[in-house]
CSV table of C-alpha atoms in Angstrom, one decimal:
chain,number,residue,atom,x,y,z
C,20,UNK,CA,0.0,0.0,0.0
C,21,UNK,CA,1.0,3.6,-0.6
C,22,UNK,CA,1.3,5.9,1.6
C,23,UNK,CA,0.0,9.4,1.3
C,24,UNK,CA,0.0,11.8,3.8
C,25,UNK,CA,-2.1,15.1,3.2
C,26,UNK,CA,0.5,18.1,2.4
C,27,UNK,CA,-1.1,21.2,4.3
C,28,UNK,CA,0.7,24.5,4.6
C,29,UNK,CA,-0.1,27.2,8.4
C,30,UNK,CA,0.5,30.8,8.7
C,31,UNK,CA,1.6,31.4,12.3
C,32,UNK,CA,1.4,35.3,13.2
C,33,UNK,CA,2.3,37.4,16.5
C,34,UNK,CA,1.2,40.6,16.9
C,35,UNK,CA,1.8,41.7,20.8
C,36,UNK,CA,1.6,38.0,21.8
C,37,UNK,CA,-1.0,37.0,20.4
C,38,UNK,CA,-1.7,34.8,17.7
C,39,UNK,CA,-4.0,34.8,14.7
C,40,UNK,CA,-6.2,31.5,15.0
C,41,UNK,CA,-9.3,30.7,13.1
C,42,UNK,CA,-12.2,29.0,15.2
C,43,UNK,CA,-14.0,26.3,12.3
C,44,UNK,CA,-16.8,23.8,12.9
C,45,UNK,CA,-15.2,20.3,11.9
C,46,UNK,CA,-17.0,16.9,12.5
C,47,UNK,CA,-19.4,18.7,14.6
C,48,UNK,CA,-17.2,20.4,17.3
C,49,UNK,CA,-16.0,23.9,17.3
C,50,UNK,CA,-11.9,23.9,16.8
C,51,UNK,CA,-9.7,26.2,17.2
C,52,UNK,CA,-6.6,25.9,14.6
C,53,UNK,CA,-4.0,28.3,12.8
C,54,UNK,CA,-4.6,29.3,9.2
C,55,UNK,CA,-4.2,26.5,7.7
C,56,UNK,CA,-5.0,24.0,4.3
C,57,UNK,CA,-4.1,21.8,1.8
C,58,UNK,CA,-1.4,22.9,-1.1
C,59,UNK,CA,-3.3,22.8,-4.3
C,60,UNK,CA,-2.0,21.0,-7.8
C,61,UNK,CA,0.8,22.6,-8.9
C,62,UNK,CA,0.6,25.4,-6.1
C,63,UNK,CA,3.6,26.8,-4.5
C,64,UNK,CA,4.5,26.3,-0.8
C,65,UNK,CA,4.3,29.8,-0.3
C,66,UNK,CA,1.6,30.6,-2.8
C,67,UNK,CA,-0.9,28.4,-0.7
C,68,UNK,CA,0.2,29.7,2.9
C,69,UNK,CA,-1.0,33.3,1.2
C,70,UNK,CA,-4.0,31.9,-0.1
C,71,UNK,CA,-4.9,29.9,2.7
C,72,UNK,CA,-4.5,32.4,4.9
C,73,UNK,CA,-6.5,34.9,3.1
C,74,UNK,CA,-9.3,32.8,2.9
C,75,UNK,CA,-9.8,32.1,6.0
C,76,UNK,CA,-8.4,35.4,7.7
C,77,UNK,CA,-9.5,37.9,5.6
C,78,UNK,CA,-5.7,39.2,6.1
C,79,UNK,CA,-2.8,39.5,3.9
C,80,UNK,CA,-0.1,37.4,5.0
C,81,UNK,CA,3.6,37.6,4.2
C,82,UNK,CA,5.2,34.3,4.7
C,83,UNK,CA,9.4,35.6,6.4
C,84,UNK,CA,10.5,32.2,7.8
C,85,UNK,CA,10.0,28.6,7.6
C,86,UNK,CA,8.8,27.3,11.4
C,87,UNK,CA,9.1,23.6,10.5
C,88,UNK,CA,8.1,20.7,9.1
C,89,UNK,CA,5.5,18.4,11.6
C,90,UNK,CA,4.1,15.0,10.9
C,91,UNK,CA,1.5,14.4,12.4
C,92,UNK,CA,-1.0,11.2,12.9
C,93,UNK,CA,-4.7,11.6,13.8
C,94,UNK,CA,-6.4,9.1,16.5
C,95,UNK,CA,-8.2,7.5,13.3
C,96,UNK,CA,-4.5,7.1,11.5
C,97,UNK,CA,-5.4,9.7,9.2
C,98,UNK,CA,-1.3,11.1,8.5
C,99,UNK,CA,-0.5,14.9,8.0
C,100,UNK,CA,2.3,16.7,6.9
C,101,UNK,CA,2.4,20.0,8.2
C,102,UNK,CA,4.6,22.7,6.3
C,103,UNK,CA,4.2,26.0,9.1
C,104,UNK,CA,5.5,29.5,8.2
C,105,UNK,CA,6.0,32.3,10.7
C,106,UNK,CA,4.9,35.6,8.7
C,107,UNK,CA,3.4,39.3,9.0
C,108,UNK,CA,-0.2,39.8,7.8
C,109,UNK,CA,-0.5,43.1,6.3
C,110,UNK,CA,-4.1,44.4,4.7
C,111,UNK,CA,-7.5,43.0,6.0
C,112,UNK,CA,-10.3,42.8,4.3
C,113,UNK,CA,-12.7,42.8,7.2
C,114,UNK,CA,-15.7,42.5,4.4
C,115,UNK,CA,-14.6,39.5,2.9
C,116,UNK,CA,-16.5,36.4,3.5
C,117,UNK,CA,-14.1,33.2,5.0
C,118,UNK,CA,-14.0,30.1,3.7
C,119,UNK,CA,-16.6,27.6,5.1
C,120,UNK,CA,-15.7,26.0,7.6
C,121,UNK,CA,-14.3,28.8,9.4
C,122,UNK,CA,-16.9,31.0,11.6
C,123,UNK,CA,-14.6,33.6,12.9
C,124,UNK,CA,-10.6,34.4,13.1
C,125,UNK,CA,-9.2,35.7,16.2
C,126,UNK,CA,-6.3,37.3,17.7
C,127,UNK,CA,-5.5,34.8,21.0
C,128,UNK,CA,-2.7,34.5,23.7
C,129,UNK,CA,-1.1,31.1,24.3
C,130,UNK,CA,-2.8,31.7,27.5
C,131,UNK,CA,-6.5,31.3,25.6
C,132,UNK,CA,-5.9,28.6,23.6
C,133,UNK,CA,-4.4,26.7,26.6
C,134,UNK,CA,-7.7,27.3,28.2
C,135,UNK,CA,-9.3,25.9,25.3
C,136,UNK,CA,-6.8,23.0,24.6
C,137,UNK,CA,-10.1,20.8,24.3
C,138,UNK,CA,-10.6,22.9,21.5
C,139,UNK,CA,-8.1,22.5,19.6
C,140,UNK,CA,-8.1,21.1,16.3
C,141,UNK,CA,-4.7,19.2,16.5
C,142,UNK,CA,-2.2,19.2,19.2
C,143,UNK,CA,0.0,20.9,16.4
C,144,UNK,CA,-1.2,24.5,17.3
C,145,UNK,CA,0.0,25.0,20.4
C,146,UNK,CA,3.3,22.8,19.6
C,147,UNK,CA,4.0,25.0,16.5
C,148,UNK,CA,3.3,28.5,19.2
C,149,UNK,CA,5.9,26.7,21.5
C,150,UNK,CA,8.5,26.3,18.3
C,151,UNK,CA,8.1,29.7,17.6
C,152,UNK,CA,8.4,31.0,21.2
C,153,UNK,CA,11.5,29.0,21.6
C,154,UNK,CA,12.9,30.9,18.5
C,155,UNK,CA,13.0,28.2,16.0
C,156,UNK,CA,13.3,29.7,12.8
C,157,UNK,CA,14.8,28.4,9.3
C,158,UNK,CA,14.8,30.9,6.2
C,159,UNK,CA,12.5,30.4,3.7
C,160,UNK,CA,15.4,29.7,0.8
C,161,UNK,CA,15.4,26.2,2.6
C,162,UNK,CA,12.0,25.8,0.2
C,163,UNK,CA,12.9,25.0,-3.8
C,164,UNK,CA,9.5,24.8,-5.1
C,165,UNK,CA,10.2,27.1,-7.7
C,166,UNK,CA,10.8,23.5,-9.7
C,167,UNK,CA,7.2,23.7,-9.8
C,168,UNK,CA,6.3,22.9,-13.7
C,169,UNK,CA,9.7,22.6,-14.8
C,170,UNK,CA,10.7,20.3,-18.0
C,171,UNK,CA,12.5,17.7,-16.4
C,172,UNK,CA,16.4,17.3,-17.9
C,173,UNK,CA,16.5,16.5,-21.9
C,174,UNK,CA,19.7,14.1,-20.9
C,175,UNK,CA,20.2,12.3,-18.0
C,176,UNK,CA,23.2,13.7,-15.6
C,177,UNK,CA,25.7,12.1,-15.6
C,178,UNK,CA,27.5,11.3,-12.2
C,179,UNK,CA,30.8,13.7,-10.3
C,180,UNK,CA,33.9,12.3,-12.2
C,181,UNK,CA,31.8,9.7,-14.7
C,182,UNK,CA,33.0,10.4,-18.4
C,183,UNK,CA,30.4,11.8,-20.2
């Protein structure tokens, strides 16, 4: 069997310490998450943090560093793999309707969404708070999806030192 883990992108933003979350309905419950979604066919890593974060923000964001990479596995097996940026959110368009299934986005303290760790979506929001609390940061030239759509080689490459 293959496996395929779902490829999802977050935007993780401070402002004063506190942190842009989205409260959605999922499966029923009420869940509390970052901005966060699935990369798209042929979508960049960065274009879908934007994108995703728009949607259900109604900011701009501006993706500055890469927080890390987190695989994560759901109680039903269900595997994710989480790419999370740490970014500034610029323009909002307060007017602009989110993306279903979000109902609101909000500007919370650790604090808050400690208090509602039962309501959080996966234990990958307050894990990716904590990474960028501690300082963990990697620059976002560590990404190389601008290969995105590229021919692939006309010859194969031939190996250091091989003859050609």
């Amino acid at each position: 069997m293959v496996w395929k883990p779902d490829v999802t992108v977050a935007g993780l933003v401070e402002r004063e310490g506190r942190f842009l979350v989205v409260e959605e309905r999922i499966g029923g419950r009420v869940v509390f998450n970052q901005p966060a979604g699935h990369v798209e066919d042929g979508e960049s890593l960065l274009a879908a943090v934007r994108r995703e974060t728009l949607e259900e923000t109604a900011w701009h964001f501006e993706p500055e560093a890469l927080l890390g990479l987190y695989l994560w596995r759901s109680a039903r097996g269900h595997t994710t793999l989480r790419i999370a940026f740490i970014g500034a959110v610029r323009a909002h368009e307060p007017q602009r309707s989110l993306d279903p299934p979000v109902m609101a986005a909000h500007w919370l303290t650790r604090g808050e969404l400690i208090a509602r760790s039962a309501q959080l979506r996966t234990p990958l929001v307050l894990r990716c708070i904590d990474d960028y609390l501690a300082g963990q940061r990697l620059p976002l030239t560590a990404i190389a999806d601008d290969l995105l759509g590229a021919a692939p080689p006309a010859a194969p490459i031939a190996a250091a030192g091989a003859d050609p």
